[in-house]
Structure formats: structure tokens, C-alpha cells
Amino acid sequence: MSLFEVYAFCAKWVSFVVGWISFFLWSFSFYPQVILNFRRRDAKGLNLQFVLINLIGFSCYSVYNVSLFFIPPVQDAYLSSHPSIHSRGDIPVHLSDVIFSVHAAIITAVTLLQMVIFPTGSQKVDWYSISFIAISVLLIVSPTALAIFRVIHPFYIIACLGYVKTVSSLVKYIPQAFMNWRRKSTVGWSIGNILLDISGSGFNLFQTALDATVTHFDILANVPKLSLAAVSAGFDVLFIIQHYVLYRDRGRDRTADMEKLEDVSFQLNDELHMLSSADP
């Protein structure tokens, strides 16, 4: 066994462990927002465009990962388009990636359902998410039509699903960041989500770097995964600055004011109830 083979064996095991750490951090990162929405009984601090684009992106990413991990013809086509990959076992899609993406799509759908049930202010589907949907449809329908007429290999349909995820990673956070800036507050936007997300992104980038050393430094072997981790980490830094630096005092003041208003409302309701039940 050569020195590189020994290194590759060790790197794969470290990558396996790091991947599952990233899986748990990333997967748990969705729940603080879901819990916050449920506790507040509203989703006014969560941007609808972000959730909608996230759902489409993770749905495509799920199909992309499942196909590359489980379907041999798709794996063979991937290997032929990436000469640096030695075997199916070196394809940089792990079981943790598959389970994460499917779980992410499901929990994002739950979050979108919360936005349908709970008040969201004046939010509605706008030109931003409609434009993303149009681009996604184009990226999926075009290769599908070409594959039907045997102009290209059907594998490129799966590759384009990965491109949809890449685009979603690049654009999904912008509406939420702009919304926080416009409101000058991060109330209703879970910082727990962000802290877990940036931790998961760090481990995921480390895993991607390890996988790249095994595939002769083909860092672009899994662009959707790389873009997801890198872009998420960048925007997470922005959200942390918004929450802890730019809008820290305003967020606390608004939360305190809301709690005071709720207390006053409860007191008035109790007094009205006592008056209405009193004997004439």
C-alpha cells in the first residue's frame, strides 16, 4: 500500500466523522426557527422569499444527492465527467449529505407551513422568488428536453438540479438580510439557527477540503455542497453582526415592548372579564 493510499484511507474516515458532525449541527439549525415561530405564534421576522427559495433548493439538492449516492448509471456518468475521481467510493456525496438534504427539505416545508398558518405581516410572494422559480424551471426543463431527444446524457438533468441548489445558496439569504436591515431588527429571526449553521458550515468546508485531497484537489467535485457551506458561512457572519452589533439594543427594546403590551392586554382582558361576570 502506497503512502497516498494510506493517507486516502485515513482521510476518508476523518471525512466520515466530520461529515456526521456537520450533519447534526446543520440539521439541528432548522429547529430554533421552527420553535421560535411556534412560541411567538407568528413568523413576521422570517422572510417568505428566503423560505420558499430554500425549499426549492433543498428539494433539488435531495434528488441530486440521492441520485449520486444510490444510482449506478448516474455515478458512472459523474465519474466520466470528473477524471480525477478514482471510483464510485470517491464520489464526494456521503450518506450524511443524503439524509441531511432530505431532512432539510422536509423541515423547510414545515417552516413554510408555519408561514401559511401564522401571521407574516404584509409578506407575499414577490418578483424575487418568482424570478428564481423561473430560472429553476429553465435549468430543469432545458436539459430534460435535450435528454429526451438524446442530444445530451440524462445525467445532466441531475447536474442541473445541483446548479439550482447552487443558485439558491447564492440568493436565498439576500431577502432576509435586507428585511433585517429595513426593520433595523432581528426579532423573529432565530440567532440559534445562525450559530448552528455557521458551525455546520465550518465542518462541512473541512470535509470538502479533505475529500478534495483524495481526488487530487478537485475542489469543484461537488459545487452544490461547496457553495452551500461557503455562502452560508458568509451570510451567517453578516447575520451575527446584525444581531449582536447593529440591531442589538433595538431588538431587545422591541422584544421588551412587545412583552409589556402583552402583559397590559392580559390585565385588561382579566378586568373586563371580572366586570362582565360581576352581579348587577
PDB file of C-alpha atoms in Angstrom:
ATOM      1  CA  MET A   1       0.000   0.000   0.000  1.00  0.00           C
ATOM      2  CA  SER A   2       1.440   3.342  -1.078  1.00  0.00           C
ATOM      3  CA  LEU A   3       1.735   6.392   1.150  1.00  0.00           C
ATOM      4  CA  PHE A   4      -1.075   8.120  -0.738  1.00  0.00           C
ATOM      5  CA  GLU A   5      -3.368   5.104  -0.276  1.00  0.00           C
ATOM      6  CA  VAL A   6      -2.708   5.178   3.488  1.00  0.00           C
ATOM      7  CA  TYR A   7      -3.459   8.896   3.564  1.00  0.00           C
ATOM      8  CA  ALA A   8      -6.607   8.428   1.474  1.00  0.00           C
ATOM      9  CA  PHE A   9      -7.847   5.710   3.838  1.00  0.00           C
ATOM     10  CA  CYS A  10      -7.316   7.914   6.912  1.00  0.00           C
ATOM     11  CA  ALA A  11      -8.756  10.995   5.188  1.00  0.00           C
ATOM     12  CA  LYS A  12     -11.933   9.117   4.274  1.00  0.00           C
ATOM     13  CA  TRP A  13     -12.508   8.077   7.885  1.00  0.00           C
ATOM     14  CA  VAL A  14     -11.875  11.591   9.196  1.00  0.00           C
ATOM     15  CA  SER A  15     -14.196  12.891   6.481  1.00  0.00           C
ATOM     16  CA  PHE A  16     -16.836  10.388   7.598  1.00  0.00           C
ATOM     17  CA  VAL A  17     -16.701  11.611  11.213  1.00  0.00           C
ATOM     18  CA  VAL A  18     -16.575  15.296  10.273  1.00  0.00           C
ATOM     19  CA  GLY A  19     -19.478  14.803   7.875  1.00  0.00           C
ATOM     20  CA  TRP A  20     -21.753  13.427  10.582  1.00  0.00           C
ATOM     21  CA  ILE A  21     -20.779  16.232  12.972  1.00  0.00           C
ATOM     22  CA  SER A  22     -21.731  18.701  10.260  1.00  0.00           C
ATOM     23  CA  PHE A  23     -24.947  16.761   9.647  1.00  0.00           C
ATOM     24  CA  PHE A  24     -26.122  17.106  13.246  1.00  0.00           C
ATOM     25  CA  LEU A  25     -25.172  20.789  13.502  1.00  0.00           C
ATOM     26  CA  TRP A  26     -26.804  21.683  10.188  1.00  0.00           C
ATOM     27  CA  SER A  27     -29.891  19.559  10.805  1.00  0.00           C
ATOM     28  CA  PHE A  28     -30.490  20.976  14.299  1.00  0.00           C
ATOM     29  CA  SER A  29     -30.005  24.507  12.939  1.00  0.00           C
ATOM     30  CA  PHE A  30     -33.510  24.421  11.418  1.00  0.00           C
ATOM     31  CA  TYR A  31     -35.308  23.811  14.702  1.00  0.00           C
ATOM     32  CA  PRO A  32     -34.659  27.046  16.655  1.00  0.00           C
ATOM     33  CA  GLN A  33     -36.576  28.989  13.984  1.00  0.00           C
ATOM     34  CA  VAL A  34     -39.452  26.487  13.968  1.00  0.00           C
ATOM     35  CA  ILE A  35     -39.649  26.623  17.778  1.00  0.00           C
ATOM     36  CA  LEU A  36     -39.429  30.437  17.771  1.00  0.00           C
ATOM     37  CA  ASN A  37     -42.281  30.708  15.248  1.00  0.00           C
ATOM     38  CA  PHE A  38     -44.398  28.358  17.366  1.00  0.00           C
ATOM     39  CA  ARG A  39     -43.689  30.218  20.622  1.00  0.00           C
ATOM     40  CA  ARG A  40     -44.426  33.630  19.107  1.00  0.00           C
ATOM     41  CA  ARG A  41     -47.417  32.347  17.106  1.00  0.00           C
ATOM     42  CA  ASP A  42     -46.210  34.458  14.180  1.00  0.00           C
ATOM     43  CA  ALA A  43     -43.487  34.453  11.547  1.00  0.00           C
ATOM     44  CA  LYS A  44     -43.205  38.187  10.924  1.00  0.00           C
ATOM     45  CA  GLY A  45     -39.429  38.201  11.444  1.00  0.00           C
ATOM     46  CA  LEU A  46     -38.862  35.398   8.924  1.00  0.00           C
ATOM     47  CA  ASN A  47     -38.697  36.289   5.232  1.00  0.00           C
ATOM     48  CA  LEU A  48     -41.090  34.378   2.989  1.00  0.00           C
ATOM     49  CA  GLN A  49     -38.821  34.576  -0.070  1.00  0.00           C
ATOM     50  CA  PHE A  50     -35.959  33.017   1.909  1.00  0.00           C
ATOM     51  CA  VAL A  51     -38.082  30.053   2.987  1.00  0.00           C
ATOM     52  CA  LEU A  52     -39.594  29.498  -0.468  1.00  0.00           C
ATOM     53  CA  ILE A  53     -36.241  29.602  -2.269  1.00  0.00           C
ATOM     54  CA  ASN A  54     -34.734  27.386   0.436  1.00  0.00           C
ATOM     55  CA  LEU A  55     -37.449  24.760  -0.073  1.00  0.00           C
ATOM     56  CA  ILE A  56     -36.924  24.631  -3.840  1.00  0.00           C
ATOM     57  CA  GLY A  57     -33.153  24.496  -3.409  1.00  0.00           C
ATOM     58  CA  PHE A  58     -33.170  21.686  -0.867  1.00  0.00           C
ATOM     59  CA  SER A  59     -35.743  19.690  -2.861  1.00  0.00           C
ATOM     60  CA  CYS A  60     -33.436  19.767  -5.891  1.00  0.00           C
ATOM     61  CA  TYR A  61     -30.417  19.051  -3.684  1.00  0.00           C
ATOM     62  CA  SER A  62     -32.165  15.980  -2.270  1.00  0.00           C
ATOM     63  CA  VAL A  63     -32.723  14.495  -5.729  1.00  0.00           C
ATOM     64  CA  TYR A  64     -29.133  15.372  -6.666  1.00  0.00           C
ATOM     65  CA  ASN A  65     -27.646  13.632  -3.613  1.00  0.00           C
ATOM     66  CA  VAL A  66     -29.930  10.594  -3.726  1.00  0.00           C
ATOM     67  CA  SER A  67     -29.144  10.062  -7.422  1.00  0.00           C
ATOM     68  CA  LEU A  68     -25.380  10.361  -6.995  1.00  0.00           C
ATOM     69  CA  PHE A  69     -25.304   8.149  -3.924  1.00  0.00           C
ATOM     70  CA  PHE A  70     -27.669   5.340  -4.936  1.00  0.00           C
ATOM     71  CA  ILE A  71     -27.966   5.128  -8.750  1.00  0.00           C
ATOM     72  CA  PRO A  72     -25.007   3.429 -10.521  1.00  0.00           C
ATOM     73  CA  PRO A  73     -25.651   4.863 -14.042  1.00  0.00           C
ATOM     74  CA  VAL A  74     -25.643   8.384 -12.585  1.00  0.00           C
ATOM     75  CA  GLN A  75     -22.427   7.579 -10.707  1.00  0.00           C
ATOM     76  CA  ASP A  76     -20.804   6.260 -13.903  1.00  0.00           C
ATOM     77  CA  ALA A  77     -21.756   9.420 -15.798  1.00  0.00           C
ATOM     78  CA  TYR A  78     -20.386  11.532 -12.961  1.00  0.00           C
ATOM     79  CA  LEU A  79     -17.082   9.635 -12.993  1.00  0.00           C
ATOM     80  CA  SER A  80     -16.709  10.123 -16.739  1.00  0.00           C
ATOM     81  CA  SER A  81     -17.163  13.880 -16.324  1.00  0.00           C
ATOM     82  CA  HIS A  82     -14.673  14.050 -13.413  1.00  0.00           C
ATOM     83  CA  PRO A  83     -11.486  12.186 -14.435  1.00  0.00           C
ATOM     84  CA  SER A  84      -9.855  12.972 -11.083  1.00  0.00           C
ATOM     85  CA  ILE A  85     -12.361  10.751  -9.262  1.00  0.00           C
ATOM     86  CA  HIS A  86     -10.966   7.223  -8.954  1.00  0.00           C
ATOM     87  CA  SER A  87     -14.045   5.167  -8.163  1.00  0.00           C
ATOM     88  CA  ARG A  88     -17.650   5.314  -7.030  1.00  0.00           C
ATOM     89  CA  GLY A  89     -16.387   5.204  -3.462  1.00  0.00           C
ATOM     90  CA  ASP A  90     -14.591   8.510  -4.043  1.00  0.00           C
ATOM     91  CA  ILE A  91     -17.677  10.402  -5.229  1.00  0.00           C
ATOM     92  CA  PRO A  92     -17.938  13.312  -2.752  1.00  0.00           C
ATOM     93  CA  VAL A  93     -21.537  12.658  -1.756  1.00  0.00           C
ATOM     94  CA  HIS A  94     -21.870  10.940   1.610  1.00  0.00           C
ATOM     95  CA  LEU A  95     -24.798   9.248   3.314  1.00  0.00           C
ATOM     96  CA  SER A  96     -24.829  12.152   5.762  1.00  0.00           C
ATOM     97  CA  ASP A  97     -25.329  14.511   2.782  1.00  0.00           C
ATOM     98  CA  VAL A  98     -28.280  12.461   1.550  1.00  0.00           C
ATOM     99  CA  ILE A  99     -30.053  12.334   4.907  1.00  0.00           C
ATOM    100  CA  PHE A 100     -29.312  15.999   5.600  1.00  0.00           C
ATOM    101  CA  SER A 101     -30.729  17.251   2.308  1.00  0.00           C
ATOM    102  CA  VAL A 102     -33.916  15.178   2.587  1.00  0.00           C
ATOM    103  CA  HIS A 103     -34.421  16.261   6.197  1.00  0.00           C
ATOM    104  CA  ALA A 104     -33.714  19.895   5.265  1.00  0.00           C
ATOM    105  CA  ALA A 105     -36.359  19.814   2.539  1.00  0.00           C
ATOM    106  CA  ILE A 106     -38.932  18.352   4.948  1.00  0.00           C
ATOM    107  CA  ILE A 107     -38.266  20.754   7.837  1.00  0.00           C
ATOM    108  CA  THR A 108     -38.215  23.720   5.429  1.00  0.00           C
ATOM    109  CA  ALA A 109     -41.635  22.607   4.184  1.00  0.00           C
ATOM    110  CA  VAL A 110     -42.802  22.587   7.818  1.00  0.00           C
ATOM    111  CA  THR A 111     -41.443  26.130   8.226  1.00  0.00           C
ATOM    112  CA  LEU A 112     -43.297  27.252   5.105  1.00  0.00           C
ATOM    113  CA  LEU A 113     -46.470  25.686   6.502  1.00  0.00           C
ATOM    114  CA  GLN A 114     -45.968  27.763   9.657  1.00  0.00           C
ATOM    115  CA  MET A 115     -45.829  30.862   7.484  1.00  0.00           C
ATOM    116  CA  VAL A 116     -49.153  29.863   5.949  1.00  0.00           C
ATOM    117  CA  ILE A 117     -50.756  29.319   9.370  1.00  0.00           C
ATOM    118  CA  PHE A 118     -49.158  32.126  11.416  1.00  0.00           C
ATOM    119  CA  PRO A 119     -49.268  35.875  10.645  1.00  0.00           C
ATOM    120  CA  THR A 120     -46.394  37.083   8.450  1.00  0.00           C
ATOM    121  CA  GLY A 121     -47.251  40.763   8.264  1.00  0.00           C
ATOM    122  CA  SER A 122     -47.709  42.045   4.722  1.00  0.00           C
ATOM    123  CA  GLN A 123     -45.383  39.484   3.142  1.00  0.00           C
ATOM    124  CA  LYS A 124     -46.341  37.786  -0.109  1.00  0.00           C
ATOM    125  CA  VAL A 125     -44.591  36.017  -2.962  1.00  0.00           C
ATOM    126  CA  ASP A 126     -42.832  38.761  -4.935  1.00  0.00           C
ATOM    127  CA  TRP A 127     -40.744  39.212  -8.092  1.00  0.00           C
ATOM    128  CA  TYR A 128     -37.585  37.935  -6.371  1.00  0.00           C
ATOM    129  CA  SER A 129     -38.800  34.407  -5.667  1.00  0.00           C
ATOM    130  CA  ILE A 130     -40.809  34.325  -8.912  1.00  0.00           C
ATOM    131  CA  SER A 131     -37.607  35.110 -10.840  1.00  0.00           C
ATOM    132  CA  PHE A 132     -35.796  32.320  -9.007  1.00  0.00           C
ATOM    133  CA  ILE A 133     -38.609  29.872  -9.796  1.00  0.00           C
ATOM    134  CA  ALA A 134     -38.450  30.860 -13.485  1.00  0.00           C
ATOM    135  CA  ILE A 135     -34.667  30.315 -13.577  1.00  0.00           C
ATOM    136  CA  SER A 136     -35.046  26.964 -11.797  1.00  0.00           C
ATOM    137  CA  VAL A 137     -37.688  25.771 -14.250  1.00  0.00           C
ATOM    138  CA  LEU A 138     -35.433  26.801 -17.146  1.00  0.00           C
ATOM    139  CA  LEU A 139     -32.452  24.953 -15.657  1.00  0.00           C
ATOM    140  CA  ILE A 140     -34.512  21.774 -15.244  1.00  0.00           C
ATOM    141  CA  VAL A 141     -36.744  21.789 -18.339  1.00  0.00           C
ATOM    142  CA  SER A 142     -33.985  22.628 -20.858  1.00  0.00           C
ATOM    143  CA  PRO A 143     -31.716  19.622 -20.152  1.00  0.00           C
ATOM    144  CA  THR A 144     -34.760  17.380 -19.766  1.00  0.00           C
ATOM    145  CA  ALA A 145     -35.939  18.298 -23.271  1.00  0.00           C
ATOM    146  CA  LEU A 146     -32.434  17.815 -24.693  1.00  0.00           C
ATOM    147  CA  ALA A 147     -32.117  14.451 -22.943  1.00  0.00           C
ATOM    148  CA  ILE A 148     -35.474  13.289 -24.342  1.00  0.00           C
ATOM    149  CA  PHE A 149     -34.188  13.972 -27.874  1.00  0.00           C
ATOM    150  CA  ARG A 150     -30.867  12.323 -26.950  1.00  0.00           C
ATOM    151  CA  VAL A 151     -28.841  15.447 -27.503  1.00  0.00           C
ATOM    152  CA  ILE A 152     -27.238  15.161 -24.053  1.00  0.00           C
ATOM    153  CA  HIS A 153     -26.861  12.423 -21.436  1.00  0.00           C
ATOM    154  CA  PRO A 154     -29.707  12.252 -18.864  1.00  0.00           C
ATOM    155  CA  PHE A 155     -27.063  12.759 -16.159  1.00  0.00           C
ATOM    156  CA  TYR A 156     -27.044  16.460 -16.979  1.00  0.00           C
ATOM    157  CA  ILE A 157     -30.582  16.720 -15.631  1.00  0.00           C
ATOM    158  CA  ILE A 158     -29.196  15.704 -12.237  1.00  0.00           C
ATOM    159  CA  ALA A 159     -26.278  18.108 -12.682  1.00  0.00           C
ATOM    160  CA  CYS A 160     -28.703  20.961 -13.361  1.00  0.00           C
ATOM    161  CA  LEU A 161     -30.597  20.138 -10.161  1.00  0.00           C
ATOM    162  CA  GLY A 162     -27.268  20.740  -8.443  1.00  0.00           C
ATOM    163  CA  TYR A 163     -26.983  24.071 -10.250  1.00  0.00           C
ATOM    164  CA  VAL A 164     -30.424  25.064  -8.955  1.00  0.00           C
ATOM    165  CA  LYS A 165     -29.177  24.375  -5.443  1.00  0.00           C
ATOM    166  CA  THR A 166     -26.044  26.419  -6.127  1.00  0.00           C
ATOM    167  CA  VAL A 167     -28.106  29.391  -7.333  1.00  0.00           C
ATOM    168  CA  SER A 168     -30.429  29.099  -4.333  1.00  0.00           C
ATOM    169  CA  SER A 169     -27.444  29.155  -1.959  1.00  0.00           C
ATOM    170  CA  LEU A 170     -26.205  32.361  -3.589  1.00  0.00           C
ATOM    171  CA  VAL A 171     -29.503  34.273  -3.499  1.00  0.00           C
ATOM    172  CA  LYS A 172     -31.703  32.893  -0.698  1.00  0.00           C
ATOM    173  CA  TYR A 173     -30.242  34.907   2.198  1.00  0.00           C
ATOM    174  CA  ILE A 174     -30.412  38.308   0.478  1.00  0.00           C
ATOM    175  CA  PRO A 175     -34.141  38.941   1.188  1.00  0.00           C
ATOM    176  CA  GLN A 176     -33.712  38.053   4.879  1.00  0.00           C
ATOM    177  CA  ALA A 177     -30.642  40.272   5.278  1.00  0.00           C
ATOM    178  CA  PHE A 178     -32.448  43.146   3.545  1.00  0.00           C
ATOM    179  CA  MET A 179     -35.542  42.606   5.687  1.00  0.00           C
ATOM    180  CA  ASN A 180     -33.462  42.766   8.882  1.00  0.00           C
ATOM    181  CA  TRP A 181     -31.824  45.971   7.628  1.00  0.00           C
ATOM    182  CA  ARG A 182     -35.161  47.547   6.704  1.00  0.00           C
ATOM    183  CA  ARG A 183     -36.721  46.654  10.075  1.00  0.00           C
ATOM    184  CA  LYS A 184     -33.481  47.549  11.897  1.00  0.00           C
ATOM    185  CA  SER A 185     -34.157  44.454  13.998  1.00  0.00           C
ATOM    186  CA  THR A 186     -33.582  40.697  14.060  1.00  0.00           C
ATOM    187  CA  VAL A 187     -36.586  39.964  16.311  1.00  0.00           C
ATOM    188  CA  GLY A 188     -38.318  36.859  14.992  1.00  0.00           C
ATOM    189  CA  TRP A 189     -35.166  35.651  13.180  1.00  0.00           C
ATOM    190  CA  SER A 190     -33.517  32.938  15.283  1.00  0.00           C
ATOM    191  CA  ILE A 191     -29.852  33.534  16.092  1.00  0.00           C
ATOM    192  CA  GLY A 192     -29.663  29.910  17.299  1.00  0.00           C
ATOM    193  CA  ASN A 193     -30.275  28.892  13.707  1.00  0.00           C
ATOM    194  CA  ILE A 194     -27.330  31.017  12.582  1.00  0.00           C
ATOM    195  CA  LEU A 195     -24.865  29.845  15.247  1.00  0.00           C
ATOM    196  CA  LEU A 196     -25.549  26.188  14.490  1.00  0.00           C
ATOM    197  CA  ASP A 197     -25.476  26.872  10.756  1.00  0.00           C
ATOM    198  CA  ILE A 198     -22.066  28.554  10.778  1.00  0.00           C
ATOM    199  CA  SER A 199     -20.652  25.713  12.910  1.00  0.00           C
ATOM    200  CA  GLY A 200     -22.021  23.119  10.490  1.00  0.00           C
ATOM    201  CA  SER A 201     -20.656  25.112   7.541  1.00  0.00           C
ATOM    202  CA  GLY A 202     -17.178  25.103   9.064  1.00  0.00           C
ATOM    203  CA  PHE A 203     -17.133  21.324   9.477  1.00  0.00           C
ATOM    204  CA  ASN A 204     -18.614  20.901   6.002  1.00  0.00           C
ATOM    205  CA  LEU A 205     -15.892  23.032   4.408  1.00  0.00           C
ATOM    206  CA  PHE A 206     -13.291  20.976   6.266  1.00  0.00           C
ATOM    207  CA  GLN A 207     -14.853  17.771   4.927  1.00  0.00           C
ATOM    208  CA  THR A 208     -14.910  19.182   1.377  1.00  0.00           C
ATOM    209  CA  ALA A 209     -11.209  20.057   1.661  1.00  0.00           C
ATOM    210  CA  LEU A 210     -10.410  16.525   2.864  1.00  0.00           C
ATOM    211  CA  ASP A 211     -12.391  14.981   0.023  1.00  0.00           C
ATOM    212  CA  ALA A 212     -10.573  17.233  -2.453  1.00  0.00           C
ATOM    213  CA  THR A 213      -7.153  15.958  -1.325  1.00  0.00           C
ATOM    214  CA  VAL A 214      -8.270  12.414  -2.064  1.00  0.00           C
ATOM    215  CA  THR A 215      -9.482  13.419  -5.541  1.00  0.00           C
ATOM    216  CA  HIS A 216      -6.241  15.237  -6.419  1.00  0.00           C
ATOM    217  CA  PHE A 217      -7.501  18.598  -5.171  1.00  0.00           C
ATOM    218  CA  ASP A 218     -10.624  18.696  -7.325  1.00  0.00           C
ATOM    219  CA  ILE A 219     -12.293  21.235  -5.012  1.00  0.00           C
ATOM    220  CA  LEU A 220     -15.121  21.644  -7.521  1.00  0.00           C
ATOM    221  CA  ALA A 221     -16.072  17.968  -7.475  1.00  0.00           C
ATOM    222  CA  ASN A 222     -19.281  18.862  -5.581  1.00  0.00           C
ATOM    223  CA  VAL A 223     -20.125  22.505  -6.343  1.00  0.00           C
ATOM    224  CA  PRO A 224     -23.621  22.482  -4.713  1.00  0.00           C
ATOM    225  CA  LYS A 225     -22.182  21.318  -1.396  1.00  0.00           C
ATOM    226  CA  LEU A 226     -19.238  23.715  -1.543  1.00  0.00           C
ATOM    227  CA  SER A 227     -21.443  26.712  -2.383  1.00  0.00           C
ATOM    228  CA  LEU A 228     -23.933  25.802   0.341  1.00  0.00           C
ATOM    229  CA  ALA A 229     -21.247  25.752   3.035  1.00  0.00           C
ATOM    230  CA  ALA A 230     -19.232  28.767   1.821  1.00  0.00           C
ATOM    231  CA  VAL A 231     -22.146  31.122   1.116  1.00  0.00           C
ATOM    232  CA  SER A 232     -23.980  30.102   4.299  1.00  0.00           C
ATOM    233  CA  ALA A 233     -20.899  30.849   6.395  1.00  0.00           C
ATOM    234  CA  GLY A 234     -20.508  34.270   4.781  1.00  0.00           C
ATOM    235  CA  PHE A 235     -24.110  35.306   5.353  1.00  0.00           C
ATOM    236  CA  ASP A 236     -24.041  33.827   8.860  1.00  0.00           C
ATOM    237  CA  VAL A 237     -21.278  36.285   9.736  1.00  0.00           C
ATOM    238  CA  LEU A 238     -23.476  39.104   8.423  1.00  0.00           C
ATOM    239  CA  PHE A 239     -26.471  37.919  10.480  1.00  0.00           C
ATOM    240  CA  ILE A 240     -24.327  37.632  13.618  1.00  0.00           C
ATOM    241  CA  ILE A 241     -23.165  41.237  13.118  1.00  0.00           C
ATOM    242  CA  GLN A 242     -26.769  42.345  12.578  1.00  0.00           C
ATOM    243  CA  HIS A 243     -27.981  40.562  15.704  1.00  0.00           C
ATOM    244  CA  TYR A 244     -25.170  41.287  18.177  1.00  0.00           C
ATOM    245  CA  VAL A 245     -23.811  44.621  16.897  1.00  0.00           C
ATOM    246  CA  LEU A 246     -26.043  46.643  14.579  1.00  0.00           C
ATOM    247  CA  TYR A 247     -29.517  45.951  15.978  1.00  0.00           C
ATOM    248  CA  ARG A 248     -28.745  44.548  19.423  1.00  0.00           C
ATOM    249  CA  ASP A 249     -30.346  47.308  21.511  1.00  0.00           C
ATOM    250  CA  ARG A 250     -33.270  47.830  19.165  1.00  0.00           C
ATOM    251  CA  GLY A 251     -34.035  44.130  19.139  1.00  0.00           C
ATOM    252  CA  ARG A 252     -34.082  43.985  22.926  1.00  0.00           C
ATOM    253  CA  ASP A 253     -36.195  47.127  23.206  1.00  0.00           C
ATOM    254  CA  ARG A 254     -38.761  45.857  20.763  1.00  0.00           C
ATOM    255  CA  THR A 255     -38.958  42.488  22.475  1.00  0.00           C
ATOM    256  CA  ALA A 256     -39.416  44.145  25.871  1.00  0.00           C
ATOM    257  CA  ASP A 257     -42.079  46.465  24.458  1.00  0.00           C
ATOM    258  CA  MET A 258     -43.959  43.540  22.975  1.00  0.00           C
ATOM    259  CA  GLU A 259     -43.892  41.697  26.287  1.00  0.00           C
ATOM    260  CA  LYS A 260     -45.177  44.804  28.115  1.00  0.00           C
ATOM    261  CA  LEU A 261     -48.012  45.196  25.629  1.00  0.00           C
ATOM    262  CA  GLU A 262     -48.950  41.530  26.075  1.00  0.00           C
ATOM    263  CA  ASP A 263     -48.986  41.949  29.876  1.00  0.00           C
ATOM    264  CA  VAL A 264     -51.218  45.032  29.603  1.00  0.00           C
ATOM    265  CA  SER A 265     -53.502  43.172  27.216  1.00  0.00           C
ATOM    266  CA  PHE A 266     -53.849  40.230  29.593  1.00  0.00           C
ATOM    267  CA  GLN A 267     -54.610  42.581  32.510  1.00  0.00           C
ATOM    268  CA  LEU A 268     -57.298  44.411  30.542  1.00  0.00           C
ATOM    269  CA  ASN A 269     -58.869  41.124  29.493  1.00  0.00           C
ATOM    270  CA  ASP A 270     -58.953  39.941  33.116  1.00  0.00           C
ATOM    271  CA  GLU A 271     -60.555  43.196  34.274  1.00  0.00           C
ATOM    272  CA  LEU A 272     -63.149  43.096  31.511  1.00  0.00           C
ATOM    273  CA  HIS A 273     -63.940  39.504  32.369  1.00  0.00           C
ATOM    274  CA  MET A 274     -64.401  40.395  36.045  1.00  0.00           C
ATOM    275  CA  LEU A 275     -66.676  43.339  35.174  1.00  0.00           C
ATOM    276  CA  SER A 276     -68.798  41.256  32.827  1.00  0.00           C
ATOM    277  CA  SER A 277     -69.206  38.467  35.378  1.00  0.00           C
ATOM    278  CA  ALA A 278     -69.999  40.809  38.308  1.00  0.00           C
ATOM    279  CA  ASP A 279     -73.580  40.857  39.589  1.00  0.00           C
ATOM    280  CA  PRO A 280     -75.620  43.961  38.628  1.00  0.00           C
TER     281      PRO A 280
END
